[in-house]
Each structure stands twice: as C-alpha cells, then as structure tokens.
Short mmCIF file of C-alpha atoms and ligand atoms in Angstrom, two decimals:
data_model
loop_
_atom_site.label_atom_id
_atom_site.label_comp_id
_atom_site.label_asym_id
_atom_site.label_seq_id
_atom_site.Cartn_x
_atom_site.Cartn_y
_atom_site.Cartn_z
CA UNK A 291 22.20 3.64 -0.94
CA UNK A 292 19.15 4.09 1.30
CA UNK A 293 19.51 2.60 4.79
CA UNK A 294 16.68 0.19 5.50
CA UNK A 295 14.89 0.99 8.75
CA UNK A 296 13.89 -1.92 10.98
CA UNK A 297 11.44 -2.27 13.85
CA UNK A 298 13.87 -0.94 16.51
CA UNK A 299 14.38 2.20 14.37
CA UNK A 300 10.64 2.92 14.55
CA UNK A 301 10.75 2.66 18.35
CA UNK A 302 13.73 5.02 18.43
CA UNK A 303 11.90 7.45 16.15
CA UNK A 304 8.88 7.44 18.48
CA UNK A 305 11.18 8.23 21.41
CA UNK A 306 12.96 10.98 19.46
CA UNK A 307 9.62 12.34 18.16
CA UNK A 308 10.73 11.82 14.54
CA UNK A 309 7.70 11.29 12.33
CA UNK A 310 7.49 8.19 10.15
CA UNK A 311 6.47 8.44 6.48
CA UNK A 312 4.39 5.54 5.22
CA UNK A 313 2.68 5.00 1.87
CA UNK A 314 0.95 2.13 0.14
CA UNK A 315 2.40 0.70 -3.08
CA UNK A 316 1.19 -2.19 -5.15
CA UNK A 317 3.70 -2.56 -7.98
CA UNK A 318 7.39 -2.49 -8.87
CA UNK A 319 7.70 1.01 -10.39
CA UNK A 320 5.71 2.72 -7.63
CA UNK A 321 7.80 0.94 -5.00
CA UNK A 322 10.92 2.24 -6.75
CA UNK A 323 9.51 5.78 -6.65
CA UNK A 324 8.66 5.42 -2.93
CA UNK A 325 12.17 4.23 -2.13
CA UNK A 326 13.66 7.07 -4.19
CA UNK A 327 11.44 9.49 -2.21
CA UNK A 328 13.01 8.13 1.02
CA UNK A 329 9.74 6.66 2.32
CA UNK A 330 10.29 4.98 5.70
CA UNK A 331 7.70 2.22 5.18
CA UNK A 332 5.52 0.76 2.44
CA UNK A 333 2.18 -0.98 2.98
CA UNK A 334 1.04 -3.36 0.27
CA UNK A 335 -2.55 -2.75 1.30
CA UNK A 336 -5.55 -4.83 0.38
CA UNK A 337 -6.77 -1.47 -0.93
CA UNK A 338 -5.16 -2.86 -4.08
CA UNK A 339 -8.59 -4.43 -4.61
CA UNK A 340 -10.01 -0.99 -5.38
CA UNK A 341 -6.89 0.81 -6.58
CA UNK A 342 -5.58 -1.88 -8.94
CA UNK A 343 -8.40 -4.33 -9.66
CA UNK A 344 -11.43 -2.02 -9.66
CA UNK A 345 -13.40 -3.94 -6.99
CA UNK A 346 -15.90 -1.94 -4.94
CA UNK A 347 -14.12 -2.82 -1.69
CA UNK A 348 -11.34 -4.93 -0.20
CA UNK A 349 -13.42 -8.03 0.59
CA UNK A 350 -12.80 -9.93 -2.71
CA UNK A 351 -8.99 -9.63 -2.44
CA UNK A 352 -7.21 -12.99 -2.14
CA UNK A 353 -3.97 -14.11 -0.51
CA UNK A 354 -2.50 -14.97 -3.91
CA UNK A 355 -3.14 -11.45 -5.20
CA UNK A 356 -1.53 -9.94 -2.09
CA UNK A 357 1.53 -12.16 -2.40
CA UNK A 358 2.10 -11.30 -6.08
CA UNK A 359 1.90 -7.56 -5.33
CA UNK A 360 4.15 -7.88 -2.27
CA UNK A 361 6.76 -9.67 -4.38
CA UNK A 362 6.73 -6.86 -6.95
CA UNK A 363 7.00 -4.19 -4.24
CA UNK A 364 9.82 -6.05 -2.49
CA UNK A 365 11.78 -6.08 -5.78
CA UNK A 366 11.12 -2.37 -6.30
CA UNK A 367 12.00 -1.29 -2.77
CA UNK A 368 14.66 -3.67 -1.40
CA UNK A 369 15.80 -1.10 1.19
CA UNK A 370 12.42 -0.12 2.61
CA UNK A 371 10.44 -1.73 5.45
CA UNK A 372 7.52 -3.44 3.67
CA UNK A 373 4.32 -4.52 5.41
CA UNK A 374 1.94 -7.04 3.83
CA UNK A 375 -1.77 -6.60 4.51
CA UNK A 376 -3.74 -9.72 5.43
CA UNK A 377 -6.86 -9.85 3.23
CA UNK A 378 -10.39 -10.72 4.34
CA UNK A 379 -10.75 -14.41 5.33
CA UNK A 380 -6.99 -14.97 5.56
CA UNK A 381 -7.12 -14.80 9.39
CA UNK A 382 -10.79 -14.77 10.43
CA UNK A 383 -11.30 -18.56 10.56
CA UNK A 384 -8.62 -19.76 12.98
CA UNK A 385 -5.27 -19.00 14.61
CA UNK A 386 -3.72 -21.74 12.43
CA UNK A 387 -4.99 -20.10 9.24
CA UNK A 388 -3.73 -16.73 10.44
CA UNK A 389 -0.22 -18.06 11.12
CA UNK A 390 -0.05 -19.99 7.84
CA UNK A 391 -1.13 -16.97 5.79
CA UNK A 392 1.04 -14.49 7.70
CA UNK A 393 3.96 -16.89 7.11
CA UNK A 394 3.30 -16.87 3.36
CA UNK A 395 3.91 -13.12 3.27
CA UNK A 396 7.38 -13.62 4.73
CA UNK A 397 8.37 -16.85 2.98
CA UNK A 398 7.04 -16.06 -0.50
CA UNK A 399 7.27 -12.28 -0.69
CA UNK A 400 10.00 -11.39 1.80
CA UNK A 401 8.02 -8.66 3.60
CA UNK A 402 9.17 -7.36 6.99
CA UNK A 403 5.83 -7.43 8.84
CA UNK A 404 2.14 -8.05 8.39
CA UNK A 405 -0.90 -5.93 9.24
CA UNK A 406 -4.34 -7.18 10.19
CA UNK A 407 -7.59 -5.41 11.02
CA UNK A 408 -9.37 -5.62 14.36
CA UNK A 409 -8.83 -5.23 18.08
CA UNK A 410 -10.16 -7.10 21.10
CA UNK A 411 -11.86 -9.77 19.03
CA UNK A 412 -8.74 -10.87 17.11
CA UNK A 413 -6.25 -10.88 19.98
CA UNK A 414 -5.68 -14.64 19.78
CA UNK A 415 -4.80 -14.27 16.06
CA UNK A 416 -2.30 -11.51 16.86
CA UNK A 417 -0.69 -13.61 19.61
CA UNK A 418 -0.48 -16.68 17.37
CA UNK A 419 1.24 -14.72 14.58
CA UNK A 420 3.64 -13.12 17.07
CA UNK A 421 4.43 -16.57 18.49
CA UNK A 422 5.54 -17.56 15.00
CA UNK A 423 8.16 -14.78 15.18
CA UNK A 424 6.41 -12.39 12.79
CA UNK A 425 6.26 -8.62 13.34
CA UNK A 426 2.62 -7.52 13.63
CA UNK A 427 0.97 -4.17 12.96
CA UNK A 428 -2.56 -3.79 14.33
CA UNK A 429 -5.19 -1.71 12.52
CA UNK A 430 -8.21 -0.24 14.32
CA UNK A 431 -10.77 2.54 14.01
CA UNK A 432 -12.29 2.35 10.55
CA UNK A 433 -11.53 -1.18 9.41
CA UNK A 434 -12.58 -1.45 5.75
CA UNK A 435 -12.93 -5.27 5.75
CA UNK A 436 -15.75 -4.97 8.33
CA UNK A 437 -17.21 -1.72 6.96
CA UNK A 438 -20.55 -3.53 6.59
CA UNK A 439 -20.77 -3.84 10.38
CA UNK A 440 -19.58 -0.25 10.82
CA UNK A 441 -22.37 1.07 8.57
CA UNK A 442 -20.00 1.92 5.69
CA UNK A 443 -16.63 3.67 5.41
CA UNK A 444 -17.35 5.90 8.39
CA UNK A 445 -15.04 7.59 10.87
CA UNK A 446 -15.00 5.87 14.28
CA UNK A 447 -14.46 7.09 17.85
CA UNK A 448 -16.54 10.23 17.42
CA UNK A 449 -18.68 9.53 20.51
CA UNK A 450 -17.31 8.73 23.95
CA UNK A 451 -18.79 5.23 23.70
CA UNK A 452 -17.11 4.62 20.33
CA UNK A 453 -13.83 6.24 21.51
CA UNK A 454 -13.79 3.82 24.47
CA UNK A 455 -14.03 0.87 22.07
CA UNK A 456 -11.12 2.19 19.98
CA UNK A 457 -9.01 2.83 23.10
CA UNK A 458 -9.78 -0.64 24.49
CA UNK A 459 -8.77 -2.15 21.14
CA UNK A 460 -5.49 -0.21 21.18
CA UNK A 461 -4.65 -1.29 24.73
CA UNK A 462 -5.46 -4.92 23.96
CA UNK A 463 -3.27 -4.89 20.85
CA UNK A 464 -0.29 -3.48 22.74
CA UNK A 465 -0.84 -5.96 25.59
CA UNK A 466 -0.90 -8.84 23.08
CA UNK A 467 2.60 -7.81 22.00
CA UNK A 468 2.01 -6.26 18.57
CA UNK A 469 4.91 -4.01 17.61
CA UNK A 470 3.04 -1.35 15.59
CA UNK A 471 -0.47 0.11 15.45
CA UNK A 472 -2.37 1.95 12.72
CA UNK A 473 -5.37 4.16 13.56
CA UNK A 474 -7.76 4.85 10.69
CA UNK A 475 -10.33 7.66 10.55
CA UNK A 476 -10.68 8.62 14.18
CA UNK A 477 -10.60 12.11 15.81
CA UNK A 478 -7.13 13.56 16.48
CA UNK A 479 -7.96 13.96 20.19
CA UNK A 480 -8.53 10.21 20.55
CA UNK A 481 -5.49 9.38 18.39
CA UNK A 482 -3.32 11.73 20.48
CA UNK A 483 -4.36 10.01 23.70
CA UNK A 484 -3.66 6.54 22.28
CA UNK A 485 -0.28 7.62 20.84
CA UNK A 486 0.85 9.01 24.19
CA UNK A 487 -0.59 6.11 26.19
CA UNK A 488 1.04 3.34 24.14
CA UNK A 489 4.76 2.65 24.10
CA UNK A 490 4.59 1.06 20.62
CA UNK A 491 4.64 3.35 17.54
CA UNK A 492 1.14 4.48 16.55
CA UNK A 493 0.48 5.72 13.02
CA UNK A 494 -2.38 7.64 11.46
CA UNK A 495 -4.39 7.40 8.30
CA UNK A 496 -7.09 9.98 8.78
CA UNK A 497 -6.38 10.16 12.53
CA UNK A 498 -4.80 13.61 12.57
CA UNK A 499 -1.28 14.95 13.04
CA UNK A 500 -0.52 13.86 16.62
CA UNK A 501 0.50 10.25 15.94
CA UNK A 502 4.04 8.91 15.42
CA UNK A 503 3.72 9.03 11.63
CA UNK A 504 1.36 9.19 8.67
CA UNK A 505 0.10 6.72 6.07
CA UNK A 506 -1.65 7.58 2.80
CA UNK A 507 -2.81 5.46 -0.11
CA UNK A 508 -0.55 6.14 -3.06
CA UNK A 509 -3.41 6.15 -5.57
CA UNK A 510 -5.04 8.97 -3.56
CA UNK A 511 -1.80 10.90 -3.06
CA UNK A 512 -0.96 10.97 -6.78
CA UNK A 513 -4.56 11.59 -7.89
CA UNK A 514 -5.04 8.28 -9.68
CA UNK A 515 -8.01 6.79 -7.79
CA UNK A 516 -11.24 8.28 -9.13
CA UNK A 517 -14.14 6.53 -7.36
CA UNK A 518 -14.17 8.64 -4.16
CA UNK A 519 -11.86 10.79 -2.02
CA UNK A 520 -11.95 10.41 1.77
CA UNK A 521 -11.83 13.64 3.81
CA UNK A 522 -8.32 12.86 5.08
CA UNK A 523 -6.76 12.60 1.61
CA UNK A 524 -4.48 15.30 0.29
CA UNK A 525 -3.80 14.97 -3.43
CA UNK A 526 -0.20 15.92 -4.16
CA UNK A 527 -0.53 15.37 -7.94
CA UNK A 528 -3.11 14.70 -10.62
CA UNK A 529 -1.67 11.82 -12.59
CA UNK A 530 -5.13 10.84 -13.86
CA UNK A 531 -5.15 14.08 -15.86
CA UNK A 532 -1.50 13.72 -16.95
CA UNK A 533 -2.03 10.13 -18.13
CA UNK A 534 -5.37 10.79 -19.85
CA UNK A 535 -3.94 13.83 -21.66
CA UNK A 536 -0.93 11.81 -22.84
CA UNK A 537 -3.23 9.06 -24.12
CA UNK A 538 -5.53 11.58 -25.87
CA UNK A 539 -2.50 13.09 -27.61
CA UNK A 540 -1.40 9.63 -28.77
CA UNK A 541 -4.89 8.81 -30.10
CA UNK A 542 -4.95 12.14 -31.97
CA UNK A 543 -1.50 11.67 -33.51
CA UNK A 544 -2.08 8.06 -34.60
CA UNK A 545 -5.41 8.97 -36.23
CA UNK A 546 -3.71 11.87 -38.03
CA UNK A 547 -0.76 9.63 -39.02
CA UNK A 548 1.51 12.03 -37.14
CA UNK A 549 3.07 9.23 -35.06
CA UNK A 550 5.48 7.56 -35.57
CA UNK A 551 7.73 10.06 -37.31
CA UNK A 552 11.13 9.06 -38.70
CA UNK A 553 12.93 9.42 -35.34
CA UNK A 554 10.88 6.53 -33.94
CA UNK A 555 11.71 4.13 -36.85
CA UNK A 556 14.39 1.45 -37.20
CA UNK A 557 16.14 1.71 -40.57
CA UNK A 558 17.89 -0.99 -42.58
CA UNK A 559 21.58 -1.38 -41.78
CA UNK A 560 24.07 0.23 -44.16
CA UNK A 561 24.07 -1.46 -47.59
CA UNK A 562 21.04 -3.66 -46.75
CA UNK A 563 18.51 -1.28 -48.35
CA UNK A 564 19.41 -2.26 -51.93
CA UNK A 565 19.32 -5.96 -51.06
CA UNK A 566 15.84 -5.43 -49.66
CA UNK A 567 14.68 -4.14 -53.07
CA UNK A 568 15.88 -7.43 -54.59
CA UNK A 569 14.19 -9.43 -51.85
CA UNK A 570 10.91 -7.61 -52.42
CA UNK A 571 11.14 -8.41 -56.16
CA UNK A 572 11.38 -12.14 -55.30
CA UNK A 573 7.95 -11.89 -53.70
CA UNK A 574 6.30 -9.86 -56.45
O1 KIV B 240 -5.35 -1.61 2.48
C1 KIV B 240 -4.93 -0.52 2.86
O2 KIV B 240 -4.33 0.26 2.12
C2 KIV B 240 -5.18 -0.18 4.25
C3 KIV B 240 -5.22 1.27 4.58
C4 KIV B 240 -6.55 1.81 4.24
C5 KIV B 240 -4.91 1.49 5.99
O3 KIV B 240 -5.40 -1.03 5.05
#
C-alpha cells in the first residue's frame, strides 16, 4: 500500500532535494490513477470550473462544487496528500468567512490542506486559517481568480518591479506561517531565488525546474482540455483523440447494427427459452 506523505515529509524532501510530484484531480477515477502513479500530492483545483464544468474561468466556481469534488478525490486517493482549493469569494470577504470555508474542506471532504491565492493583501486570511489549525498553501505569481486585474492569464515577475512584488508576497506568506507555497507562471530565475530564500517547500506550475516540486493540471497533462494550452504545459497523452475515436467507432457500429454482437447479450437461463415462447403466445 502507498505510504501517505504528510507535511513534515515535504519539509524533509526539500532538505534532501527530493522533488515533489503534484497533479490536480477532480474525480474519483482520476484520483485513483494519480495514487496508482505514486503522485505525492493532489490539488482539487478550482480549475475544475474550466476542466469539468466548461466555464470560461475559475470565478463562477462555488464552495459546494469544490467540496463535492474533494470528497470524490479523497475516496479515490485515500493515501495521498490532498489539497482543496478555496474558490473565488470563499475567503475575500472576511477572516471569519475564510476560516469557516477552509474548515468545510477538512470537515466535509477530509482534505489535508487548503490553498488560497494572493500574497501581502491576504495575510490576515492566511493567519486566521492557520490559527484554526489548518495547513495552508499560498499561491502567488499568476493568480487566475484575479486575472482581470493582472490583464489576463499572463506570466508575472518578468520585470524587476513585478519580480519584487512576487518576492515580497512570498516572504510575507512564509512570515505569516503558511507551510507550503505555489508559484505560478513566473521566470525560473525568480522562482529559484524564492525557493532558496524560503525554508518552506516552494512548488512550481510554470515557474521552471528549480523549485522543490512541480504541479500540472491533469486535464492538460492527459490532453483532455481543449480550449487553450499554456506555454508551461507538456501533454503526456492525447486522451481527447482516444476518447473521440472510441465514440466515433461506437456511433459507426450502432448505426450499422454491428454492436451489440452475441457476446454482449444476456441469454435466457437453461430451459427457460421454451417457456418464453409460451409466455409470448399469451400476449399475442
Ligand atoms: O485551480 C488550479 O488548478 C490551480 C492551479 C492553476 C495552480 O490553482
């Protein structure tokens, strides 16, 4: 059975320079696959809004949707560290809201930690959630929930002025006590500096190879998400093609009455066939 890693394991891995593997999952079967692949961590990201529900972004995603998907992932990957992603407006209004919603992830879905977007300006939210005894992962750089303010889904930290903001966010998050940090879409040079500067584990999605581990969105990795492909995505499979081809084959066979053949049929039990003839006669 897979050994479940916990927060102290991630600190040890940073010290030992062992890279952490992290992937999003949104449902039971995919979580099972991730656990079978020996993934160290799973994020039930609010990217489920785009990857599962077909929204244009993450903003419409609700707490209830996140909880349902976290529950399914928890069942599929009982021995993997699972992080729930706090959706837009689940922590922006007040510290009390942030704690109540972060608590729901643990109480209702049994996740191991929560992630929330933002740096300096959400420090009081991070502290309040930590005070409730919940493990917190920060998320800075490109923060999709505030992509409107960032001018779209654009890489951050590419000028010295912007890099300073990302670095200040990272330092503030560590100082607040958060246990993990995710950097999204920033230059590797900036990510490298932050990873070496901070004592907490720092992970990358689109922040280059010099962090303490990597995160990808499963729908990108398996080639399922069609709307767009960020520069940092490597597609390891093309399931969209595999699934569409399987469905096309099914459509063709049903239209040609080539499916189902005899091997896919249930037959009457021994001796019941003759009785069926009599039954049919009753109805004629
Ligand atoms: O929701 C998500 O999957 C995320 C990643 C983009 C980091 O937050």
